[in-house]
Amino acid sequence: MNLPASMRRHLLSGVIIMSGITAAHADDKITLDVLYTTPGTFNSLQKGLAKRFTETHPDIEIKFRNPVKGYEEAAQEILRGQITNSMPDVVFNGINQIGLFVDRGIGAPLDSYIKTDGGLDKLGYYPTLARLGTWKGKQYGLPFAVSTPILYVNTDLVKAAGGDPDKLPNTWTELIKLGKAIESHAKSPVTGLYYQWEQTGNWLFQTLVTSKGGHMLQPGSCKIGFNSDAGKWALQTLESFGKSGMPNLALGQARQSFASGTVGIMADSTSYVAAAEKQINGAFGFKTMPFPLADAKGQLPAGGNVAMVLSTDAKRQAAAWEYVKFVTGPQGQTEMANLTGYMPGNRIAVEQADLLGNFYASHPNHTTSLKQVPVLGEWASFPGENSLKIIEVIKDHTEALITARATVTDTMPKLVQNVNALMPAECK
């Protein structure tokens, strides 16, 4: 079709204008670089949440890095990224690592964003769980997937040994005794009691210390606090597991053994509850029970991870906040709790029947963690450049007790000496 020159110029200018608008919108789109851990647990969840988020935020794209195995690996990647100026915009990292990052200048305070959006209460965060994301008075992270230590119980094996799965013993001495009874009454070889000591960040060693009323670090100080009666008791308890003949299983191996019906009672994180129910699929009676406190003042360290914003650019930081707010908000936390055994940090999700209210009513094994919120405490992070090395040192000593290669008498002074050697000068 032959058009007049004036009309062709008009149409051409319109195309140029529209192209400019399209280009401007393309330039405005932000792609967030996101890192998470434990792909076996979080892959489908993270991808699903990103899809839901971008449907309502078309100007923001989520690009995941290859997820890493655990929190220590994530921390190493982030610390390397600080040196090479290649940190992610959002990271889902262990609760115990907030101080490690912030003390190195990594992480954006979220307080102003939270205030602008109405405050923590309006957004629905449990105060106790929100505090897990603070460091030196500022909010650097928000709870994404919170775990507590619990007991996984094969009720069939417990009943066969003459025990009551609804009234388990509340001391480790009695639990070990019940474990041996389970082994002697089982029709085939089983492990009566397994303590998942290998959890990331020495989490279940810390649990023993704090359940006895002790502390990994002295309150109000950066000096070690586990060189105490509570710390000695925790080491003695680990030693008693080794002496009882408990095998030394890798984390995944222990969980698979429980799901296959060859472990009677297992102390582990709530993060495995959903997977355990799916794997067991009614093959035997399964229920969860609270982790036993050894002292009236005992607490349990809150495990799991928080979402942190690491962006320093203002626009990217604002976009990252929108994503963090979504995944830790009612909708994100509903998806998270449904697909994992972790506890949600958002009260709105838990209280609304159409979100998680009905879910918890029909999934009692998931409620054990919620019942332990009143006794949740800090998952301690060691200060200084050697924080991650200290975790490995404690792990080595812990394994020596579990495998009966060492005694508490030898371990306590060596552990104190080895950890102190890696602490900052002002903390010794």
Short mmCIF file of C-alpha atoms in Angstrom, two decimals:
data_model
loop_
_atom_site.label_atom_id
_atom_site.label_comp_id
_atom_site.label_asym_id
_atom_site.label_seq_id
_atom_site.Cartn_x
_atom_site.Cartn_y
_atom_site.Cartn_z
CA MET A 1 0.00 0.00 0.00
CA ASN A 2 1.39 3.44 -0.94
CA LEU A 3 0.93 5.94 1.89
CA PRO A 4 1.52 9.67 1.72
CA ALA A 5 4.97 10.70 2.90
CA SER A 6 3.53 12.67 5.82
CA MET A 7 1.66 9.58 7.08
CA ARG A 8 4.73 7.38 6.69
CA ARG A 9 6.74 9.87 8.78
CA HIS A 10 3.98 9.90 11.41
CA LEU A 11 3.85 6.09 11.65
CA LEU A 12 7.63 5.85 11.73
CA SER A 13 7.86 8.33 14.57
CA GLY A 14 5.20 6.34 16.41
CA VAL A 15 7.21 3.14 16.03
CA ILE A 16 10.30 4.92 17.32
CA ILE A 17 8.37 6.24 20.32
CA MET A 18 6.89 2.81 21.12
CA SER A 19 10.30 1.20 20.72
CA GLY A 20 11.68 3.74 23.16
CA ILE A 21 8.96 2.91 25.67
CA THR A 22 9.61 -0.81 25.27
CA ALA A 23 13.33 -0.27 25.73
CA ALA A 24 12.72 1.86 28.80
CA HIS A 25 10.55 -0.85 30.37
CA ALA A 26 13.19 -3.46 29.55
CA ASP A 27 15.84 -1.29 31.20
CA ASP A 28 13.63 -0.89 34.30
CA LYS A 29 13.34 -4.66 34.82
CA ILE A 30 15.54 -5.89 37.64
CA THR A 31 16.97 -9.40 37.80
CA LEU A 32 17.72 -10.46 41.36
CA ASP A 33 20.59 -12.85 42.03
CA VAL A 34 19.40 -15.29 44.73
CA LEU A 35 21.30 -17.97 46.66
CA TYR A 36 19.76 -20.71 48.80
CA THR A 37 21.00 -23.95 50.34
CA THR A 38 19.92 -27.57 50.75
CA PRO A 39 18.52 -28.15 47.24
CA GLY A 40 16.97 -31.50 48.16
CA THR A 41 14.64 -29.68 50.56
CA PHE A 42 14.18 -26.31 48.91
CA ASN A 43 14.49 -26.69 45.11
CA SER A 44 10.81 -27.07 44.24
CA LEU A 45 9.73 -24.61 46.93
CA GLN A 46 12.10 -21.85 45.85
CA LYS A 47 11.23 -22.23 42.18
CA GLY A 48 7.51 -22.23 42.94
CA LEU A 49 7.76 -19.11 45.11
CA ALA A 50 9.79 -17.28 42.47
CA LYS A 51 7.12 -18.09 39.87
CA ARG A 52 4.30 -16.83 42.08
CA PHE A 53 6.23 -13.67 42.94
CA THR A 54 7.06 -12.70 39.37
CA GLU A 55 3.44 -13.18 38.32
CA THR A 56 2.54 -10.18 40.48
CA HIS A 57 5.90 -8.38 40.05
CA PRO A 58 6.57 -8.54 36.29
CA ASP A 59 9.26 -5.87 36.64
CA ILE A 60 11.39 -8.20 38.80
CA GLU A 61 13.02 -11.42 37.64
CA ILE A 62 14.49 -14.05 39.97
CA LYS A 63 17.67 -15.77 38.88
CA PHE A 64 18.88 -18.51 41.20
CA ARG A 65 22.51 -19.40 41.64
CA ASN A 66 23.35 -23.06 41.84
CA PRO A 67 22.22 -23.93 45.38
CA VAL A 68 24.90 -25.13 47.78
CA LYS A 69 24.84 -28.07 50.17
CA GLY A 70 24.62 -26.25 53.49
CA TYR A 71 24.94 -23.02 55.44
CA GLU A 72 28.72 -23.19 55.85
CA GLU A 73 29.16 -23.57 52.09
CA ALA A 74 26.85 -20.60 51.50
CA ALA A 75 28.82 -18.49 53.95
CA GLN A 76 32.08 -19.31 52.18
CA GLU A 77 30.58 -18.33 48.82
CA ILE A 78 29.32 -15.03 50.21
CA LEU A 79 32.62 -14.17 51.87
CA ARG A 80 34.42 -14.89 48.59
CA GLY A 81 31.83 -12.77 46.80
CA GLN A 82 32.61 -9.82 49.03
CA ILE A 83 36.22 -9.95 47.85
CA THR A 84 35.30 -10.32 44.16
CA ASN A 85 32.30 -7.95 44.29
CA SER A 86 29.97 -10.78 43.25
CA MET A 87 27.61 -11.28 46.15
CA PRO A 88 23.96 -12.30 45.59
CA ASP A 89 21.17 -9.79 46.10
CA VAL A 90 19.23 -12.13 48.38
CA VAL A 91 20.52 -15.05 50.41
CA PHE A 92 18.78 -17.66 52.54
CA ASN A 93 21.45 -18.35 55.15
CA GLY A 94 21.70 -20.00 58.54
CA ILE A 95 20.29 -18.01 61.45
CA ASN A 96 23.63 -18.41 63.21
CA GLN A 97 25.51 -16.58 60.43
CA ILE A 98 23.91 -13.13 60.60
CA GLY A 99 26.61 -11.77 62.88
CA LEU A 100 29.33 -13.36 60.75
CA PHE A 101 28.11 -11.31 57.77
CA VAL A 102 27.11 -8.05 59.42
CA ASP A 103 30.38 -7.72 61.32
CA ARG A 104 32.09 -7.85 57.90
CA GLY A 105 29.86 -5.15 56.45
CA ILE A 106 27.61 -7.57 54.55
CA GLY A 107 23.83 -7.19 54.66
CA ALA A 108 21.32 -4.33 54.45
CA PRO A 109 19.26 -3.34 57.51
CA LEU A 110 15.57 -3.85 56.77
CA ASP A 111 14.18 -1.59 59.49
CA SER A 112 13.22 1.34 57.23
CA TYR A 113 11.46 -0.97 54.74
CA ILE A 114 9.59 -2.70 57.56
CA LYS A 115 8.51 0.64 59.05
CA THR A 116 7.29 1.92 55.67
CA ASP A 117 5.14 -1.21 55.23
CA GLY A 118 3.51 -0.86 58.65
CA GLY A 119 5.86 -2.64 61.03
CA LEU A 120 6.55 -6.24 62.00
CA ASP A 121 3.21 -6.76 63.70
CA LYS A 122 1.13 -5.56 60.73
CA LEU A 123 3.24 -7.71 58.39
CA GLY A 124 2.47 -10.66 60.67
CA TYR A 125 5.85 -11.76 62.03
CA TYR A 126 6.06 -13.53 65.38
CA PRO A 127 8.16 -11.25 67.63
CA THR A 128 10.15 -14.19 69.01
CA LEU A 129 11.03 -15.45 65.54
CA ALA A 130 11.62 -12.00 64.06
CA ARG A 131 14.23 -11.38 66.76
CA LEU A 132 16.23 -14.25 65.32
CA GLY A 133 17.02 -11.97 62.37
CA THR A 134 18.45 -9.11 64.42
CA TRP A 135 22.04 -8.20 65.13
CA LYS A 136 23.14 -5.38 67.41
CA GLY A 137 19.67 -3.88 67.50
CA LYS A 138 18.91 -3.89 63.78
CA GLN A 139 16.80 -6.23 61.63
CA TYR A 140 19.01 -7.82 58.99
CA GLY A 141 16.99 -10.93 58.22
CA LEU A 142 13.45 -12.27 58.40
CA PRO A 143 12.56 -15.88 59.26
CA PHE A 144 12.00 -18.01 56.18
CA ALA A 145 12.24 -21.58 57.45
CA VAL A 146 12.68 -22.03 61.21
CA SER A 147 13.43 -25.39 62.75
CA THR A 148 13.46 -26.74 66.28
CA PRO A 149 14.98 -30.00 67.51
CA ILE A 150 12.37 -32.70 68.10
CA LEU A 151 12.10 -36.46 68.54
CA TYR A 152 10.94 -38.67 65.67
CA VAL A 153 9.22 -41.76 67.05
CA ASN A 154 8.45 -45.12 65.44
CA THR A 155 5.44 -45.89 67.63
CA ASP A 156 5.32 -49.55 66.56
CA LEU A 157 8.86 -50.21 67.78
CA VAL A 158 8.31 -48.29 71.01
CA LYS A 159 5.11 -50.21 71.80
CA ALA A 160 6.77 -53.55 71.01
CA ALA A 161 9.42 -52.70 73.62
CA GLY A 162 6.78 -51.96 76.26
CA GLY A 163 7.07 -48.16 75.96
CA ASP A 164 4.36 -45.54 75.63
CA PRO A 165 5.01 -43.31 72.57
CA ASP A 166 2.74 -40.64 74.09
CA LYS A 167 4.77 -40.55 77.33
CA LEU A 168 8.42 -40.93 76.40
CA PRO A 169 11.08 -40.59 79.08
CA ASN A 170 12.32 -37.03 79.54
CA THR A 171 15.97 -37.83 80.27
CA TRP A 172 18.63 -39.11 77.89
CA THR A 173 19.63 -41.84 80.32
CA GLU A 174 16.08 -43.25 80.19
CA LEU A 175 15.81 -42.71 76.45
CA ILE A 176 19.01 -44.70 75.91
CA LYS A 177 17.56 -47.43 78.13
CA LEU A 178 14.36 -47.45 76.06
CA GLY A 179 16.46 -47.56 72.90
CA LYS A 180 18.24 -50.70 74.09
CA ALA A 181 14.86 -52.26 74.91
CA ILE A 182 13.67 -51.45 71.39
CA GLU A 183 16.73 -53.20 69.97
CA SER A 184 16.23 -56.30 72.12
CA HIS A 185 12.50 -56.64 71.29
CA ALA A 186 12.72 -55.95 67.55
CA LYS A 187 12.30 -58.90 65.19
CA SER A 188 15.21 -57.71 63.05
CA PRO A 189 18.28 -55.53 63.70
CA VAL A 190 17.38 -51.92 64.48
CA THR A 191 18.93 -48.87 66.15
CA GLY A 192 16.90 -48.02 69.22
CA LEU A 193 17.98 -44.40 69.62
CA TYR A 194 19.82 -42.16 67.18
CA TYR A 195 21.02 -38.62 67.91
CA GLN A 196 21.58 -36.61 64.72
CA TRP A 197 24.80 -35.03 66.01
CA GLU A 198 26.10 -34.01 62.58
CA GLN A 199 23.61 -31.19 62.04
CA THR A 200 25.07 -28.02 60.52
CA GLY A 201 26.69 -25.45 62.80
CA ASN A 202 27.04 -27.88 65.74
CA TRP A 203 23.32 -27.26 66.21
CA LEU A 204 22.46 -30.40 68.17
CA PHE A 205 25.54 -30.10 70.36
CA GLN A 206 24.45 -26.55 71.15
CA THR A 207 20.97 -27.91 71.83
CA LEU A 208 22.27 -30.15 74.60
CA VAL A 209 24.18 -27.25 76.17
CA THR A 210 21.25 -24.83 76.12
CA SER A 211 18.68 -27.47 77.12
CA LYS A 212 20.68 -27.78 80.35
CA GLY A 213 20.48 -24.01 80.89
CA GLY A 214 23.98 -23.32 79.55
CA HIS A 215 25.39 -21.06 76.84
CA MET A 216 27.88 -21.49 74.02
CA LEU A 217 29.10 -17.93 74.61
CA GLN A 218 28.95 -16.11 77.94
CA PRO A 219 25.87 -13.83 78.07
CA GLY A 220 26.87 -10.28 77.18
CA SER A 221 30.36 -11.40 76.19
CA CYS A 222 32.16 -12.94 73.24
CA LYS A 223 34.05 -15.40 75.47
CA ILE A 224 33.21 -19.07 75.32
CA GLY A 225 30.55 -20.24 77.76
CA PHE A 226 30.41 -23.99 77.14
CA ASN A 227 33.30 -24.62 79.56
CA SER A 228 30.67 -25.01 82.28
CA ASP A 229 28.70 -27.69 84.08
CA ALA A 230 26.11 -27.55 81.28
CA GLY A 231 28.83 -27.93 78.66
CA LYS A 232 30.37 -30.85 80.49
CA TRP A 233 26.96 -32.51 80.80
CA ALA A 234 26.38 -32.06 77.05
CA LEU A 235 29.70 -33.75 76.26
CA GLN A 236 28.93 -36.54 78.72
CA THR A 237 25.58 -37.10 77.01
CA LEU A 238 27.30 -37.40 73.62
CA GLU A 239 29.78 -39.80 75.19
CA SER A 240 26.91 -41.90 76.56
CA PHE A 241 25.50 -42.25 73.04
CA GLY A 242 28.85 -43.58 71.85
CA LYS A 243 29.15 -45.98 74.77
CA SER A 244 25.62 -47.29 74.13
CA GLY A 245 26.72 -48.60 70.74
CA MET A 246 24.87 -46.00 68.69
CA PRO A 247 26.22 -46.12 65.12
CA ASN A 248 27.78 -43.08 63.48
CA LEU A 249 25.53 -42.40 60.49
CA ALA A 250 25.61 -39.58 57.98
CA LEU A 251 22.63 -37.25 58.24
CA GLY A 252 20.86 -38.56 55.14
CA GLN A 253 21.65 -42.17 56.05
CA ALA A 254 20.09 -41.78 59.49
CA ARG A 255 16.93 -40.26 58.04
CA GLN A 256 16.60 -42.99 55.46
CA SER A 257 17.06 -45.59 58.19
CA PHE A 258 14.25 -44.03 60.22
CA ALA A 259 11.96 -43.89 57.19
CA SER A 260 12.64 -47.56 56.45
CA GLY A 261 11.63 -48.53 60.00
CA THR A 262 15.05 -49.44 61.38
CA VAL A 263 15.39 -46.62 63.94
CA GLY A 264 13.10 -46.42 66.96
CA ILE A 265 13.65 -42.85 68.17
CA MET A 266 15.64 -40.15 66.38
CA ALA A 267 16.56 -36.67 67.57
CA ASP A 268 16.60 -34.40 64.54
CA SER A 269 15.40 -31.13 63.04
CA THR A 270 11.75 -30.48 62.20
CA SER A 271 12.96 -29.77 58.66
CA TYR A 272 12.51 -33.47 57.87
CA VAL A 273 8.90 -33.92 59.04
CA ALA A 274 7.15 -33.50 55.68
CA ALA A 275 9.65 -35.73 53.88
CA ALA A 276 9.41 -38.37 56.64
CA GLU A 277 5.62 -38.54 56.38
CA LYS A 278 5.84 -38.92 52.62
CA GLN A 279 8.55 -41.59 52.76
CA ILE A 280 6.92 -43.62 55.55
CA ASN A 281 3.49 -43.38 53.91
CA GLY A 282 1.75 -45.33 56.68
CA ALA A 283 4.22 -48.23 56.73
CA PHE A 284 4.45 -47.86 60.52
CA GLY A 285 3.16 -45.59 63.26
CA PHE A 286 4.98 -42.26 63.23
CA LYS A 287 4.71 -39.26 65.50
CA THR A 288 6.87 -36.37 66.66
CA MET A 289 7.51 -35.43 70.28
CA PRO A 290 9.16 -32.41 71.96
CA PHE A 291 12.90 -32.37 72.58
CA PRO A 292 13.54 -33.03 76.31
CA LEU A 293 14.76 -30.09 78.38
CA ALA A 294 17.26 -31.02 81.07
CA ASP A 295 16.73 -27.90 83.18
CA ALA A 296 13.81 -25.67 84.11
CA LYS A 297 15.68 -22.75 82.50
CA GLY A 298 16.64 -24.75 79.46
CA GLN A 299 16.14 -23.42 75.96
CA LEU A 300 16.38 -24.76 72.43
CA PRO A 301 18.38 -22.98 69.74
CA ALA A 302 16.23 -21.93 66.80
CA GLY A 303 17.64 -23.45 63.64
CA GLY A 304 16.87 -22.95 60.00
CA ASN A 305 17.41 -19.91 57.84
CA VAL A 306 16.50 -16.28 57.36
CA ALA A 307 16.21 -14.25 54.17
CA MET A 308 18.74 -11.42 53.98
CA VAL A 309 19.22 -8.61 51.49
CA LEU A 310 22.85 -8.12 50.46
CA SER A 311 22.30 -5.56 47.66
CA THR A 312 23.91 -2.16 48.12
CA ASP A 313 22.29 -0.46 45.10
CA ALA A 314 19.12 1.36 46.17
CA LYS A 315 16.85 0.07 43.37
CA ARG A 316 18.05 -3.52 43.66
CA GLN A 317 17.74 -3.33 47.42
CA ALA A 318 14.12 -2.16 47.17
CA ALA A 319 13.32 -4.99 44.73
CA ALA A 320 15.08 -7.49 46.98
CA TRP A 321 12.97 -6.30 49.92
CA GLU A 322 9.79 -6.97 47.93
CA TYR A 323 10.95 -10.54 47.33
CA VAL A 324 11.98 -11.11 50.94
CA LYS A 325 8.65 -9.68 52.12
CA PHE A 326 6.80 -12.09 49.83
CA VAL A 327 8.64 -15.30 50.71
CA THR A 328 8.48 -14.56 54.45
CA GLY A 329 4.90 -13.30 54.26
CA PRO A 330 1.62 -15.22 54.60
CA GLN A 331 1.57 -16.74 51.11
CA GLY A 332 5.26 -17.64 51.00
CA GLN A 333 5.19 -19.15 54.48
CA THR A 334 2.10 -21.20 53.68
CA GLU A 335 3.89 -22.79 50.73
CA MET A 336 7.03 -23.31 52.80
CA ALA A 337 5.26 -25.10 55.67
CA ASN A 338 3.25 -27.30 53.34
CA LEU A 339 6.30 -28.57 51.48
CA THR A 340 8.77 -28.91 54.37
CA GLY A 341 8.73 -29.58 58.10
CA TYR A 342 10.02 -26.12 58.96
CA MET A 343 8.03 -23.75 61.13
CA PRO A 344 6.64 -20.56 59.55
CA GLY A 345 7.69 -17.24 60.98
CA ASN A 346 4.49 -15.47 59.96
CA ARG A 347 1.53 -15.45 62.35
CA ILE A 348 -1.03 -14.58 59.66
CA ALA A 349 -0.21 -17.76 57.76
CA VAL A 350 -0.66 -19.89 60.88
CA GLU A 351 -3.87 -18.29 62.11
CA GLN A 352 -5.86 -18.19 58.88
CA ALA A 353 -7.75 -21.40 58.23
CA ASP A 354 -7.46 -21.07 54.46
CA LEU A 355 -3.67 -20.76 54.74
CA LEU A 356 -2.14 -22.99 57.44
CA GLY A 357 -4.89 -23.24 60.04
CA ASN A 358 -6.54 -26.27 58.45
CA PHE A 359 -3.14 -27.73 57.56
CA TYR A 360 -1.98 -27.86 61.18
CA ALA A 361 -5.33 -29.22 62.34
CA SER A 362 -4.85 -32.23 60.07
CA HIS A 363 -1.06 -32.59 60.43
CA PRO A 364 -0.30 -32.92 64.17
CA ASN A 365 3.32 -33.95 63.58
CA HIS A 366 3.99 -30.43 62.31
CA THR A 367 2.62 -28.76 65.45
CA THR A 368 5.34 -30.06 67.79
CA SER A 369 7.68 -27.33 66.59
CA LEU A 370 5.10 -24.59 67.21
CA LYS A 371 4.66 -25.79 70.79
CA GLN A 372 8.35 -25.21 71.44
CA VAL A 373 8.36 -21.53 70.43
CA PRO A 374 8.22 -20.35 74.09
CA VAL A 375 11.57 -22.03 74.83
CA LEU A 376 13.40 -20.99 71.67
CA GLY A 377 16.73 -19.25 72.11
CA GLU A 378 19.82 -18.26 70.21
CA TRP A 379 21.77 -20.44 67.81
CA ALA A 380 25.18 -19.05 68.73
CA SER A 381 27.64 -17.77 66.15
CA PHE A 382 31.30 -17.55 67.06
CA PRO A 383 32.96 -14.17 66.50
CA GLY A 384 35.95 -13.37 64.35
CA GLU A 385 37.54 -14.50 61.12
CA ASN A 386 37.69 -18.14 62.25
CA SER A 387 33.97 -18.61 62.91
CA LEU A 388 33.60 -21.38 60.33
CA LYS A 389 36.82 -23.09 61.45
CA ILE A 390 35.51 -23.25 65.02
CA ILE A 391 32.44 -25.12 63.78
CA GLU A 392 34.71 -27.76 62.24
CA VAL A 393 36.82 -28.05 65.40
CA ILE A 394 33.74 -28.67 67.55
CA LYS A 395 32.45 -31.16 65.00
CA ASP A 396 35.71 -33.16 65.14
CA HIS A 397 35.61 -33.38 68.93
CA THR A 398 31.92 -34.27 68.87
CA GLU A 399 32.51 -37.13 66.46
CA ALA A 400 35.31 -38.50 68.63
CA LEU A 401 32.84 -38.81 71.52
CA ILE A 402 30.09 -40.31 69.37
CA THR A 403 32.46 -42.96 68.06
CA ALA A 404 33.87 -43.66 71.56
CA ARG A 405 37.38 -42.66 70.43
CA ALA A 406 37.65 -40.05 73.19
CA THR A 407 36.41 -39.35 76.69
CA VAL A 408 34.96 -36.18 78.18
CA THR A 409 37.91 -35.96 80.55
CA ASP A 410 40.24 -35.58 77.60
CA THR A 411 37.87 -33.70 75.31
CA MET A 412 36.79 -30.73 77.42
CA PRO A 413 40.25 -29.16 77.98
CA LYS A 414 41.28 -29.82 74.36
CA LEU A 415 38.04 -28.38 73.02
CA VAL A 416 38.37 -25.23 75.12
CA GLN A 417 42.00 -24.82 74.08
CA ASN A 418 41.32 -25.41 70.38
CA VAL A 419 38.37 -23.03 70.23
CA ASN A 420 40.12 -20.30 72.22
CA ALA A 421 43.08 -20.50 69.86
CA LEU A 422 40.75 -19.47 67.01
CA MET A 423 38.89 -16.71 68.88
CA PRO A 424 39.69 -13.00 68.50
CA ALA A 425 42.17 -11.69 71.08
CA GLU A 426 39.52 -9.68 72.91
CA CYS A 427 37.38 -12.80 73.34
CA LYS A 428 39.97 -15.03 75.04
#
